[in-house]
XYZ file of C-alpha atoms in Angstrom:
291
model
C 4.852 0.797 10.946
C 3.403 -1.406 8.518
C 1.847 -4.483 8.171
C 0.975 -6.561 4.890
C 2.101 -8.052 1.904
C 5.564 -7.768 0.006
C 6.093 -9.089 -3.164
C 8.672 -9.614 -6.117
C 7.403 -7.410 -8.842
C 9.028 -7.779 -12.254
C 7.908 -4.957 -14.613
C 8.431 -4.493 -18.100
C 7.721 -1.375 -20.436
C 5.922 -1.836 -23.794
C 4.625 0.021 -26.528
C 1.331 -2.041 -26.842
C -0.022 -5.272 -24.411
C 0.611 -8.043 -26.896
C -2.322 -9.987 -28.995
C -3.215 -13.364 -28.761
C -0.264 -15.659 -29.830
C 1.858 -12.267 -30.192
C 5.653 -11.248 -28.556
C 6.855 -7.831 -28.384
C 10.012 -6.953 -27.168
C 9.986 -4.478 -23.749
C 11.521 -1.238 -23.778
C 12.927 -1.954 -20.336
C 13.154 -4.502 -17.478
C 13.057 -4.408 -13.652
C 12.767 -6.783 -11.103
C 12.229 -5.156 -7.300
C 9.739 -5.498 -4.350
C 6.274 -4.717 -4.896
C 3.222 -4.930 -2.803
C 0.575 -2.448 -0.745
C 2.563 -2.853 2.505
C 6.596 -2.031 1.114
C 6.023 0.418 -1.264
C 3.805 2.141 1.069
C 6.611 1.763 3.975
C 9.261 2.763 1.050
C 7.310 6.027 0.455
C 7.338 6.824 3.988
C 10.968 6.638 4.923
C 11.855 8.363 1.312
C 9.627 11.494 2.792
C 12.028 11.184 6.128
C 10.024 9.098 8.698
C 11.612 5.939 9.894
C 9.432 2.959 9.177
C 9.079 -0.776 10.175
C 7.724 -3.300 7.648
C 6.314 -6.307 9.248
C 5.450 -9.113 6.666
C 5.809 -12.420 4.974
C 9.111 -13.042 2.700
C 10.524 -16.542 3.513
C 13.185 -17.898 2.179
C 14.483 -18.459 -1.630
C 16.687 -16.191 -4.034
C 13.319 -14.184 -4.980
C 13.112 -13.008 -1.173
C 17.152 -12.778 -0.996
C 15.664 -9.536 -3.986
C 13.343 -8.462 -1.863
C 15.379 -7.716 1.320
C 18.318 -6.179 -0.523
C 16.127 -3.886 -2.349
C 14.093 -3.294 1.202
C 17.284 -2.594 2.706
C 18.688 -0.664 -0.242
C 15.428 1.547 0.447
C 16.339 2.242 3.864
C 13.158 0.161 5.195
C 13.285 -1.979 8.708
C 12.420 -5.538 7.653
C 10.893 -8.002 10.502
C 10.317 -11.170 8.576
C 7.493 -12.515 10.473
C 7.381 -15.901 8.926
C 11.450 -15.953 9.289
C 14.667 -17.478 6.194
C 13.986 -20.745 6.796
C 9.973 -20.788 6.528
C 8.402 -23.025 3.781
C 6.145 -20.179 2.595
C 6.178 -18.672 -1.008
C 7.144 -15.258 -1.957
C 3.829 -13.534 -3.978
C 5.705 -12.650 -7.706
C 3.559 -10.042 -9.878
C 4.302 -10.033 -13.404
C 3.814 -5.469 -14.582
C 3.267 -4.634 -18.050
C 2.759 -1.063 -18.553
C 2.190 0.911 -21.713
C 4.902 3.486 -22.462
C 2.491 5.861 -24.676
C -0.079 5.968 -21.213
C 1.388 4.596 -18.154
C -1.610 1.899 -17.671
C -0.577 -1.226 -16.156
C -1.699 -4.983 -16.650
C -0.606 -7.426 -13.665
C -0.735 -11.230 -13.407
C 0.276 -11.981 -9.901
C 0.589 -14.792 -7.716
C -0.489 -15.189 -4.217
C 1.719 -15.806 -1.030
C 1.304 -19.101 -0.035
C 2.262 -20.857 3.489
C 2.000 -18.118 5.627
C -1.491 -18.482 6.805
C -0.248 -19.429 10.548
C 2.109 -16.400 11.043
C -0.449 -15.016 14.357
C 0.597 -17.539 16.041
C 4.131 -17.847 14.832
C 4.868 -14.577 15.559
C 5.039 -13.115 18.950
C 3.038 -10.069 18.095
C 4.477 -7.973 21.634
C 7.474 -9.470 21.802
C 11.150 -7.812 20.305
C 11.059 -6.606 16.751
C 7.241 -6.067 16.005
C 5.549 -3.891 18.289
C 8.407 -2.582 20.320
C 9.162 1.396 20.909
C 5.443 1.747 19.533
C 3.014 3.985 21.217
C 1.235 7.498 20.708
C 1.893 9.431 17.903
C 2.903 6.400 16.093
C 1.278 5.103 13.343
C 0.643 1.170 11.591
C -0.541 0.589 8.249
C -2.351 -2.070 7.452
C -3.015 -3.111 3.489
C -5.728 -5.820 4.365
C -3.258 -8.648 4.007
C -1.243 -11.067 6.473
C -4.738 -10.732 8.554
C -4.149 -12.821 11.263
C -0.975 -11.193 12.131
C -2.512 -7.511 10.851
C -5.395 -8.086 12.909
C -3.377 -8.936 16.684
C -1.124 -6.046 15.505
C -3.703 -3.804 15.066
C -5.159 -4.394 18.462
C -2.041 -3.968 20.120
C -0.985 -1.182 18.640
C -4.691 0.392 19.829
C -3.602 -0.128 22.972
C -0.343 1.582 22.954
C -1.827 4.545 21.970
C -1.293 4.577 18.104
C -3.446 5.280 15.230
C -4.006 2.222 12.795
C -5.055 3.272 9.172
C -6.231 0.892 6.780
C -5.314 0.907 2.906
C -8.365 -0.721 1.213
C -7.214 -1.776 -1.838
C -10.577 -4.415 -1.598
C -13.059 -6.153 0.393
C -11.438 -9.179 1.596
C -12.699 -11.975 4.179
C -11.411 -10.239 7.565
C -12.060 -6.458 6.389
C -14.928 -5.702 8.376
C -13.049 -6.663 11.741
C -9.905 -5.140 10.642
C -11.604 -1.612 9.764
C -13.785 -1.903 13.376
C -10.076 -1.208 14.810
C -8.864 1.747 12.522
C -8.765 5.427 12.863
C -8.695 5.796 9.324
C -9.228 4.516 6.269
C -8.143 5.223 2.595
C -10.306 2.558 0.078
C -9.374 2.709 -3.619
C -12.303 3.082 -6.406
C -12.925 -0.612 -6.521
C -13.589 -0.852 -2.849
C -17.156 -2.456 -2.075
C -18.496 -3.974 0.798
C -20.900 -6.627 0.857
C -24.091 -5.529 -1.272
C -23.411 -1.491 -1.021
C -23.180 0.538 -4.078
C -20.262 2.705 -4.890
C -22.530 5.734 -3.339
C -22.831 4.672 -0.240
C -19.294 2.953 0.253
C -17.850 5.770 2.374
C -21.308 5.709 5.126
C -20.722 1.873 5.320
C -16.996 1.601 5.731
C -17.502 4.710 8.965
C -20.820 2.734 9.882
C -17.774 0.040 11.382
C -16.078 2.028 13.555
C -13.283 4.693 11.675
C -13.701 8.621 12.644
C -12.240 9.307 8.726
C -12.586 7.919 5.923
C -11.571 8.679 1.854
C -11.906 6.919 -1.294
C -9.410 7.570 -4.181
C -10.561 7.584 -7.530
C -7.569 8.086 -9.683
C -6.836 11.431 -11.191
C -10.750 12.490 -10.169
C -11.168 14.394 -6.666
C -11.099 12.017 -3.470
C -14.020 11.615 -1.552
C -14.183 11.916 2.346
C -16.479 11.638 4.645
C -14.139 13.365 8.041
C -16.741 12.864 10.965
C -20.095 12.862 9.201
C -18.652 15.626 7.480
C -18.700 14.920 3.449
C -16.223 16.786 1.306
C -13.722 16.771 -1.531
C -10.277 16.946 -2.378
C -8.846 18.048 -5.691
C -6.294 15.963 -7.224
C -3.276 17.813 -8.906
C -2.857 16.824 -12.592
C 0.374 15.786 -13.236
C 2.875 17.027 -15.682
C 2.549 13.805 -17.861
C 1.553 10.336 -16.973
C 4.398 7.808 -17.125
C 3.596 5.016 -14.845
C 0.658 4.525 -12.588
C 1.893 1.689 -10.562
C 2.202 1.970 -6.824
C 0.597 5.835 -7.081
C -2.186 3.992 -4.547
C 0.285 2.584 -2.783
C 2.143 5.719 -2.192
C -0.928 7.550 -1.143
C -1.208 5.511 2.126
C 2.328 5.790 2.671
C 2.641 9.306 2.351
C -0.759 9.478 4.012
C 0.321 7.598 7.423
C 4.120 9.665 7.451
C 2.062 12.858 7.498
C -0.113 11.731 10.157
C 2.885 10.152 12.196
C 4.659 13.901 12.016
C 1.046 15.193 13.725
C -0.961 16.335 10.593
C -4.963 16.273 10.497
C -6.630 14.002 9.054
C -7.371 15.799 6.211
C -3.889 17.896 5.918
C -1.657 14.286 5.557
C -4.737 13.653 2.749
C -3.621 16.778 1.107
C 0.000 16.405 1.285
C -0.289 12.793 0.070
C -2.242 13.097 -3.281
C 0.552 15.564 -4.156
C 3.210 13.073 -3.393
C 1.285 10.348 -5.500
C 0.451 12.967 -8.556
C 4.073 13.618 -8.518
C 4.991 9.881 -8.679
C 2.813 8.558 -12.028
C 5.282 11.147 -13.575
C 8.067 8.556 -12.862
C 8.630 5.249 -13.486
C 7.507 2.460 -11.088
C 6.451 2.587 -7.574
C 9.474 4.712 -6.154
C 10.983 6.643 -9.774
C 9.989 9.795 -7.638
C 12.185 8.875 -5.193
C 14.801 8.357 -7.415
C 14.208 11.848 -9.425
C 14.016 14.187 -6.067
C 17.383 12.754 -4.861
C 19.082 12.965 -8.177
């Protein structure tokens, strides 16, 4: 399962971000869901574990996009907030350079869903049902009234609950005092630590493992006090790095869901994310291994 944000990302290809008072024309156009929570629930099913999406889309013609392209994916969709709720759709505008596959994103928040805990019936049918050991929820820091109640009842059932920390956010400290795991990005900082001690502080809270990506460089882990290192595979070429975070965590929590360590689903998932920024977008891979 996962639990966070889904938004309406339209991407667009370009030889060079434009100047001041400049237009360029894009090499190519998309518009598709985006966010922490899908593409990481994408990635999962795509690597053949069934997965359950739990998050905020609303109604409008934007979130009519997003479910057909959810459901085009093969994802589960439980609209917590529900069609007819007055709650906006988040909408991230990609630019990425074609010569590098570097991004630039102008995004807008969800609004209106701020009340979806108690909305939602967190244990009642279509959220937490069929859930229980072995399973796993992934939580991207957002939606955290909802991600928090999930969390806890999914501790309860027996699951592991792994946190993708993309950044510190206002709930993030009680939300990683009820992981098992969690996977923080290179900007990651709590409160007043430096980037050195980052790992120490997030397993000071509570999680048995924790890792911090840092892009193409090795990731760092710190697996029960243990501190160690794992290599990242260089990729063929670089096309597009969006979403290669994003498919970490989803990859990550699919290997740990079919009973991997720790440290193997780590392993298998870098390779599944180095393998992705030589695609387009967030699920080109996908595309590519099918084709």
């Amino acid at each position: 399962m996962c639990c966070g944000l889904v938004t309406l990302d339209v991407v667009q290809v370009v030889d060079a971000l434009p100047r001041p008072d400049e237009k360029v024309v894009a090499r190519s156009l998309s518009a598709t869901f985006g966010g922490p929570a899908a593409n990481a629930a994408a990635t999962a099913v795509a690597l053949g574990v069934p997965t359950r999406l739990v998050t905020a889309v609303g109604g409008g013609p934007f979130a009519a996009v997003v479910r057909r392209e959810l459901a085009d994916c093969g994802v589960d969709l439980v609209d917590a907030a529900g069609e007819a709720a007055g709650g906006r759709l988040a909408v991230s505008t990609v630019l990425v350079t074609e010569g590098t596959g570097e991004r630039a994103v102008v995004s807008t928040n969800a609004s209106g869903f701020d009340d979806l805990a108690a909305r939602a019936t967190v244990d009642g049918p279509g959220l937490l049902d069929g859930v229980g050991p072995g399973d796993v929820l992934l939580l991207d820091g957002h939606l955290p009234g909802l991600a928090l109640e999930m969390a806890r009842q999914a501790r309860e059932r027996g699951a592991a609950v792994v946190l993708d920390g993309g950044s510190w956010k206002p709930d993030a400290a009680r939300m990683i005092g009820l992981c098992d795991a969690v996977v923080v990005s290179a900007d990651f900082r709590s409160p007043g630590v430096g980037a050195g001690d980052v790992l120490a502080a997030v397993a000071a809270l509570g999680p048995r493992f924790v890792a911090r990506t840092r892009g193409p460089r090795p990731v760092e882990v710190l697996d029960a006090g243990e501190r160690y290192e794992l290599a990242v595979p260089e990729p063929e070429r670089v096309v597009d790095t969006l979403g290669a975070g994003d498919v970490v965590h989803g990859a990550f929590a699919a290997a740990v869901s079919r009973g991997a360590s720790w440290r193997a689903a780590l392993e298998q998932a870098v390779v599944v994310a180095s393998r992705s920024v030589e695609h387009p977008g967030a699920r080109g891979w996908v595309d590519a291994a099918t084709s």
